[in-house]
């Protein structure tokens, strides 16, 4: 998994969207290059969070929203090819598996390519591994990649293709929860030894 690389030594804060007091002022200027993701954080995120449909987590530097992700519980029909390439994690013969879905993942355009996406994804991995999976079991974390740029990013974070859609660059991608946990716990052990 990617460690975040190039980002500056800015103070990054990651917290739940519902902790924001002034949502409109902070979210309004958010532009990630994909209108669907811009519109979601501006219009739908708070509503869906309050209706318990999704949970959105945001990343900020000072008072500037620089990224966010939204997750929810779901299920996924795993392709045989995906299961064959992940036999260490998927030994059961089920076709449909419980999953945690990343429904939205975005980094503000001016911060893209600087490691902030990796930082946010690693935070998502830790939330899923440490906070959620002890109480809600899900063997896979999935995401719909909307273009080639995001597909390349997700692959750098350990995701692999489950299904390629007919649109150019559109993929359903997944990563085994146990794979994420192994990496997170190994990093935690390394930190304790330092």
mmCIF file of C-alpha atoms in Angstrom:
data_model
loop_
_atom_site.group_PDB
_atom_site.id
_atom_site.type_symbol
_atom_site.label_atom_id
_atom_site.label_comp_id
_atom_site.label_asym_id
_atom_site.label_seq_id
_atom_site.Cartn_x
_atom_site.Cartn_y
_atom_site.Cartn_z
ATOM 1 C CA UNK A 1 0.000 0.000 0.000
ATOM 2 C CA UNK A 2 1.052 3.512 -0.655
ATOM 3 C CA UNK A 3 2.307 5.698 2.192
ATOM 4 C CA UNK A 4 1.358 9.115 0.878
ATOM 5 C CA UNK A 5 4.678 10.266 -0.508
ATOM 6 C CA UNK A 6 4.923 13.918 -1.519
ATOM 7 C CA UNK A 7 2.545 15.855 0.724
ATOM 8 C CA UNK A 8 3.781 18.854 2.629
ATOM 9 C CA UNK A 9 4.034 18.895 6.398
ATOM 10 C CA UNK A 10 0.628 20.547 6.733
ATOM 11 C CA UNK A 11 -1.536 19.724 9.722
ATOM 12 C CA UNK A 12 -4.104 17.291 8.371
ATOM 13 C CA UNK A 13 -7.334 16.645 10.270
ATOM 14 C CA UNK A 14 -9.626 13.754 9.412
ATOM 15 C CA UNK A 15 -13.071 13.546 10.996
ATOM 16 C CA UNK A 16 -16.734 12.769 10.402
ATOM 17 C CA UNK A 17 -18.711 15.193 8.231
ATOM 18 C CA UNK A 18 -21.409 15.645 10.887
ATOM 19 C CA UNK A 19 -18.771 17.255 13.142
ATOM 20 C CA UNK A 20 -18.660 20.266 10.792
ATOM 21 C CA UNK A 21 -20.453 23.332 12.094
ATOM 22 C CA UNK A 22 -20.455 25.385 8.881
ATOM 23 C CA UNK A 23 -20.838 22.818 6.100
ATOM 24 C CA UNK A 24 -21.784 25.194 3.270
ATOM 25 C CA UNK A 25 -18.859 27.589 3.783
ATOM 26 C CA UNK A 26 -16.274 24.810 3.831
ATOM 27 C CA UNK A 27 -17.724 22.483 1.205
ATOM 28 C CA UNK A 28 -18.831 25.131 -1.311
ATOM 29 C CA UNK A 29 -15.466 25.687 -3.026
ATOM 30 C CA UNK A 30 -14.633 21.956 -3.333
ATOM 31 C CA UNK A 31 -13.629 20.928 -6.886
ATOM 32 C CA UNK A 32 -12.088 17.521 -7.616
ATOM 33 C CA UNK A 33 -12.516 17.370 -11.389
ATOM 34 C CA UNK A 34 -15.506 14.999 -11.338
ATOM 35 C CA UNK A 35 -18.817 16.856 -11.087
ATOM 36 C CA UNK A 36 -20.657 13.840 -9.612
ATOM 37 C CA UNK A 37 -18.271 13.873 -6.628
ATOM 38 C CA UNK A 38 -18.361 17.680 -6.279
ATOM 39 C CA UNK A 39 -22.164 17.677 -6.286
ATOM 40 C CA UNK A 40 -22.406 14.847 -3.760
ATOM 41 C CA UNK A 41 -20.326 16.591 -1.090
ATOM 42 C CA UNK A 42 -22.138 19.894 -1.635
ATOM 43 C CA UNK A 43 -25.734 18.637 -1.787
ATOM 44 C CA UNK A 44 -26.227 15.026 -0.691
ATOM 45 C CA UNK A 45 -23.562 14.074 1.863
ATOM 46 C CA UNK A 46 -25.102 15.703 4.943
ATOM 47 C CA UNK A 47 -28.603 14.528 4.022
ATOM 48 C CA UNK A 48 -27.521 10.914 3.424
ATOM 49 C CA UNK A 49 -25.433 10.920 6.593
ATOM 50 C CA UNK A 50 -28.394 12.129 8.686
ATOM 51 C CA UNK A 51 -30.648 9.500 7.072
ATOM 52 C CA UNK A 52 -28.051 6.838 8.005
ATOM 53 C CA UNK A 53 -27.557 5.802 4.371
ATOM 54 C CA UNK A 54 -23.836 6.579 4.224
ATOM 55 C CA UNK A 55 -21.110 7.932 6.462
ATOM 56 C CA UNK A 56 -18.859 10.653 5.073
ATOM 57 C CA UNK A 57 -15.436 11.402 6.497
ATOM 58 C CA UNK A 58 -13.573 14.542 5.506
ATOM 59 C CA UNK A 59 -9.926 15.594 5.414
ATOM 60 C CA UNK A 60 -9.049 19.218 6.070
ATOM 61 C CA UNK A 61 -6.013 21.453 6.289
ATOM 62 C CA UNK A 62 -6.927 24.353 8.553
ATOM 63 C CA UNK A 63 -10.367 25.479 7.270
ATOM 64 C CA UNK A 64 -10.020 23.997 3.785
ATOM 65 C CA UNK A 65 -11.714 20.774 2.725
ATOM 66 C CA UNK A 66 -9.142 18.883 0.672
ATOM 67 C CA UNK A 67 -10.773 15.461 0.412
ATOM 68 C CA UNK A 68 -13.490 13.105 1.561
ATOM 69 C CA UNK A 69 -14.763 9.558 1.382
ATOM 70 C CA UNK A 70 -18.196 8.066 1.897
ATOM 71 C CA UNK A 71 -18.770 4.456 2.938
ATOM 72 C CA UNK A 72 -21.745 2.181 3.497
ATOM 73 C CA UNK A 73 -22.490 -1.481 4.041
ATOM 74 C CA UNK A 74 -23.518 -3.589 1.083
ATOM 75 C CA UNK A 75 -22.801 -6.769 -0.799
ATOM 76 C CA UNK A 76 -20.917 -7.735 -3.919
ATOM 77 C CA UNK A 77 -21.052 -10.600 -6.386
ATOM 78 C CA UNK A 78 -17.410 -11.616 -6.768
ATOM 79 C CA UNK A 79 -16.213 -12.764 -10.164
ATOM 80 C CA UNK A 80 -14.427 -16.131 -10.237
ATOM 81 C CA UNK A 81 -11.306 -14.492 -11.640
ATOM 82 C CA UNK A 82 -11.119 -12.153 -8.640
ATOM 83 C CA UNK A 83 -11.605 -15.019 -6.176
ATOM 84 C CA UNK A 84 -8.958 -17.130 -7.950
ATOM 85 C CA UNK A 85 -6.412 -14.331 -7.710
ATOM 86 C CA UNK A 86 -7.251 -13.832 -4.007
ATOM 87 C CA UNK A 87 -7.534 -17.448 -2.789
ATOM 88 C CA UNK A 88 -5.658 -16.583 0.400
ATOM 89 C CA UNK A 89 -8.625 -14.442 1.448
ATOM 90 C CA UNK A 90 -11.638 -16.030 -0.293
ATOM 91 C CA UNK A 91 -11.917 -19.775 0.337
ATOM 92 C CA UNK A 92 -15.703 -19.900 0.719
ATOM 93 C CA UNK A 93 -17.728 -20.837 -2.373
ATOM 94 C CA UNK A 94 -20.301 -18.073 -1.871
ATOM 95 C CA UNK A 95 -21.141 -15.932 -4.883
ATOM 96 C CA UNK A 96 -22.384 -12.888 -2.989
ATOM 97 C CA UNK A 97 -20.291 -11.530 -0.122
ATOM 98 C CA UNK A 98 -20.960 -8.844 2.483
ATOM 99 C CA UNK A 99 -18.921 -5.773 1.568
ATOM 100 C CA UNK A 100 -18.115 -2.298 2.681
ATOM 101 C CA UNK A 101 -18.541 0.078 -0.228
ATOM 102 C CA UNK A 102 -16.600 3.243 -0.839
ATOM 103 C CA UNK A 103 -19.376 5.126 -2.589
ATOM 104 C CA UNK A 104 -17.411 8.368 -3.002
ATOM 105 C CA UNK A 105 -13.700 9.193 -2.746
ATOM 106 C CA UNK A 106 -12.320 12.558 -3.842
ATOM 107 C CA UNK A 107 -9.341 14.861 -3.400
ATOM 108 C CA UNK A 108 -9.520 18.554 -4.300
ATOM 109 C CA UNK A 109 -7.827 19.129 -7.674
ATOM 110 C CA UNK A 110 -5.006 21.345 -6.432
ATOM 111 C CA UNK A 111 -3.988 18.639 -3.913
ATOM 112 C CA UNK A 112 -4.087 15.668 -6.287
ATOM 113 C CA UNK A 113 -0.810 13.844 -6.921
ATOM 114 C CA UNK A 114 0.751 15.034 -3.647
ATOM 115 C CA UNK A 115 0.035 12.009 -1.440
ATOM 116 C CA UNK A 116 -3.164 13.267 0.174
ATOM 117 C CA UNK A 117 -5.237 10.570 -1.535
ATOM 118 C CA UNK A 118 -3.001 7.886 -0.041
ATOM 119 C CA UNK A 119 -3.240 9.522 3.377
ATOM 120 C CA UNK A 120 -7.031 9.589 3.161
ATOM 121 C CA UNK A 121 -7.250 6.001 1.878
ATOM 122 C CA UNK A 122 -4.966 4.796 4.683
ATOM 123 C CA UNK A 123 -7.258 6.558 7.172
ATOM 124 C CA UNK A 124 -10.223 4.769 5.580
ATOM 125 C CA UNK A 125 -8.363 1.440 5.863
ATOM 126 C CA UNK A 126 -7.678 2.075 9.560
ATOM 127 C CA UNK A 127 -11.287 3.045 10.261
ATOM 128 C CA UNK A 128 -12.532 -0.127 8.563
ATOM 129 C CA UNK A 129 -9.899 -2.401 10.146
ATOM 130 C CA UNK A 130 -9.770 -1.050 13.671
ATOM 131 C CA UNK A 131 -13.135 0.624 14.305
ATOM 132 C CA UNK A 132 -15.655 -1.277 12.182
ATOM 133 C CA UNK A 133 -14.540 -4.838 11.425
ATOM 134 C CA UNK A 134 -14.397 -5.995 15.057
ATOM 135 C CA UNK A 135 -18.177 -5.400 15.183
ATOM 136 C CA UNK A 136 -19.368 -5.783 11.589
ATOM 137 C CA UNK A 137 -17.727 -8.490 9.504
ATOM 138 C CA UNK A 138 -17.116 -7.855 5.822
ATOM 139 C CA UNK A 139 -14.472 -9.711 3.822
ATOM 140 C CA UNK A 140 -14.062 -7.093 1.109
ATOM 141 C CA UNK A 141 -13.900 -3.350 0.586
ATOM 142 C CA UNK A 142 -15.124 -2.265 -2.873
ATOM 143 C CA UNK A 143 -15.090 0.906 -4.950
ATOM 144 C CA UNK A 144 -16.371 1.956 -8.360
ATOM 145 C CA UNK A 145 -13.500 3.580 -10.188
ATOM 146 C CA UNK A 146 -14.813 6.292 -12.500
ATOM 147 C CA UNK A 147 -11.802 6.801 -14.780
ATOM 148 C CA UNK A 148 -8.288 5.596 -15.610
ATOM 149 C CA UNK A 149 -6.644 8.074 -13.239
ATOM 150 C CA UNK A 150 -8.623 6.793 -10.259
ATOM 151 C CA UNK A 151 -8.134 3.163 -11.361
ATOM 152 C CA UNK A 152 -4.368 3.700 -11.307
ATOM 153 C CA UNK A 153 -4.629 5.243 -7.822
ATOM 154 C CA UNK A 154 -6.778 2.408 -6.436
ATOM 155 C CA UNK A 155 -4.373 -0.188 -7.863
ATOM 156 C CA UNK A 156 -1.493 1.600 -6.106
ATOM 157 C CA UNK A 157 -3.444 1.142 -2.862
ATOM 158 C CA UNK A 158 -3.860 -2.620 -3.410
ATOM 159 C CA UNK A 159 -7.281 -2.797 -5.084
ATOM 160 C CA UNK A 160 -7.759 -5.182 -8.015
ATOM 161 C CA UNK A 161 -10.440 -5.437 -10.683
ATOM 162 C CA UNK A 162 -13.634 -7.318 -9.914
ATOM 163 C CA UNK A 163 -15.547 -6.228 -13.027
ATOM 164 C CA UNK A 164 -14.720 -3.885 -15.910
ATOM 165 C CA UNK A 165 -17.759 -1.977 -17.118
ATOM 166 C CA UNK A 166 -18.433 -0.962 -20.702
ATOM 167 C CA UNK A 167 -17.423 2.665 -20.091
ATOM 168 C CA UNK A 168 -13.802 3.627 -20.637
ATOM 169 C CA UNK A 169 -11.878 3.309 -17.391
ATOM 170 C CA UNK A 170 -14.869 2.274 -15.285
ATOM 171 C CA UNK A 171 -14.187 -0.647 -12.954
ATOM 172 C CA UNK A 172 -15.591 -2.259 -9.833
ATOM 173 C CA UNK A 173 -12.506 -2.865 -7.737
ATOM 174 C CA UNK A 174 -11.927 -4.576 -4.419
ATOM 175 C CA UNK A 175 -9.407 -5.326 -1.716
ATOM 176 C CA UNK A 176 -9.720 -8.075 0.892
ATOM 177 C CA UNK A 177 -10.326 -6.757 4.402
ATOM 178 C CA UNK A 178 -7.783 -9.235 5.786
ATOM 179 C CA UNK A 179 -5.174 -7.876 3.358
ATOM 180 C CA UNK A 180 -5.828 -4.359 4.654
ATOM 181 C CA UNK A 181 -5.709 -5.548 8.271
ATOM 182 C CA UNK A 182 -2.420 -7.390 7.765
ATOM 183 C CA UNK A 183 -0.832 -4.208 6.438
ATOM 184 C CA UNK A 184 -2.305 -1.950 9.135
ATOM 185 C CA UNK A 185 -1.318 -4.255 11.992
ATOM 186 C CA UNK A 186 2.189 -4.709 10.544
ATOM 187 C CA UNK A 187 2.561 -0.904 10.419
ATOM 188 C CA UNK A 188 1.315 -0.629 14.012
ATOM 189 C CA UNK A 189 3.842 -3.253 15.168
ATOM 190 C CA UNK A 190 6.638 -1.398 13.363
ATOM 191 C CA UNK A 191 5.636 1.858 15.070
ATOM 192 C CA UNK A 192 5.664 0.199 18.495
ATOM 193 C CA UNK A 193 9.139 -1.213 17.882
ATOM 194 C CA UNK A 194 10.598 2.177 16.898
#
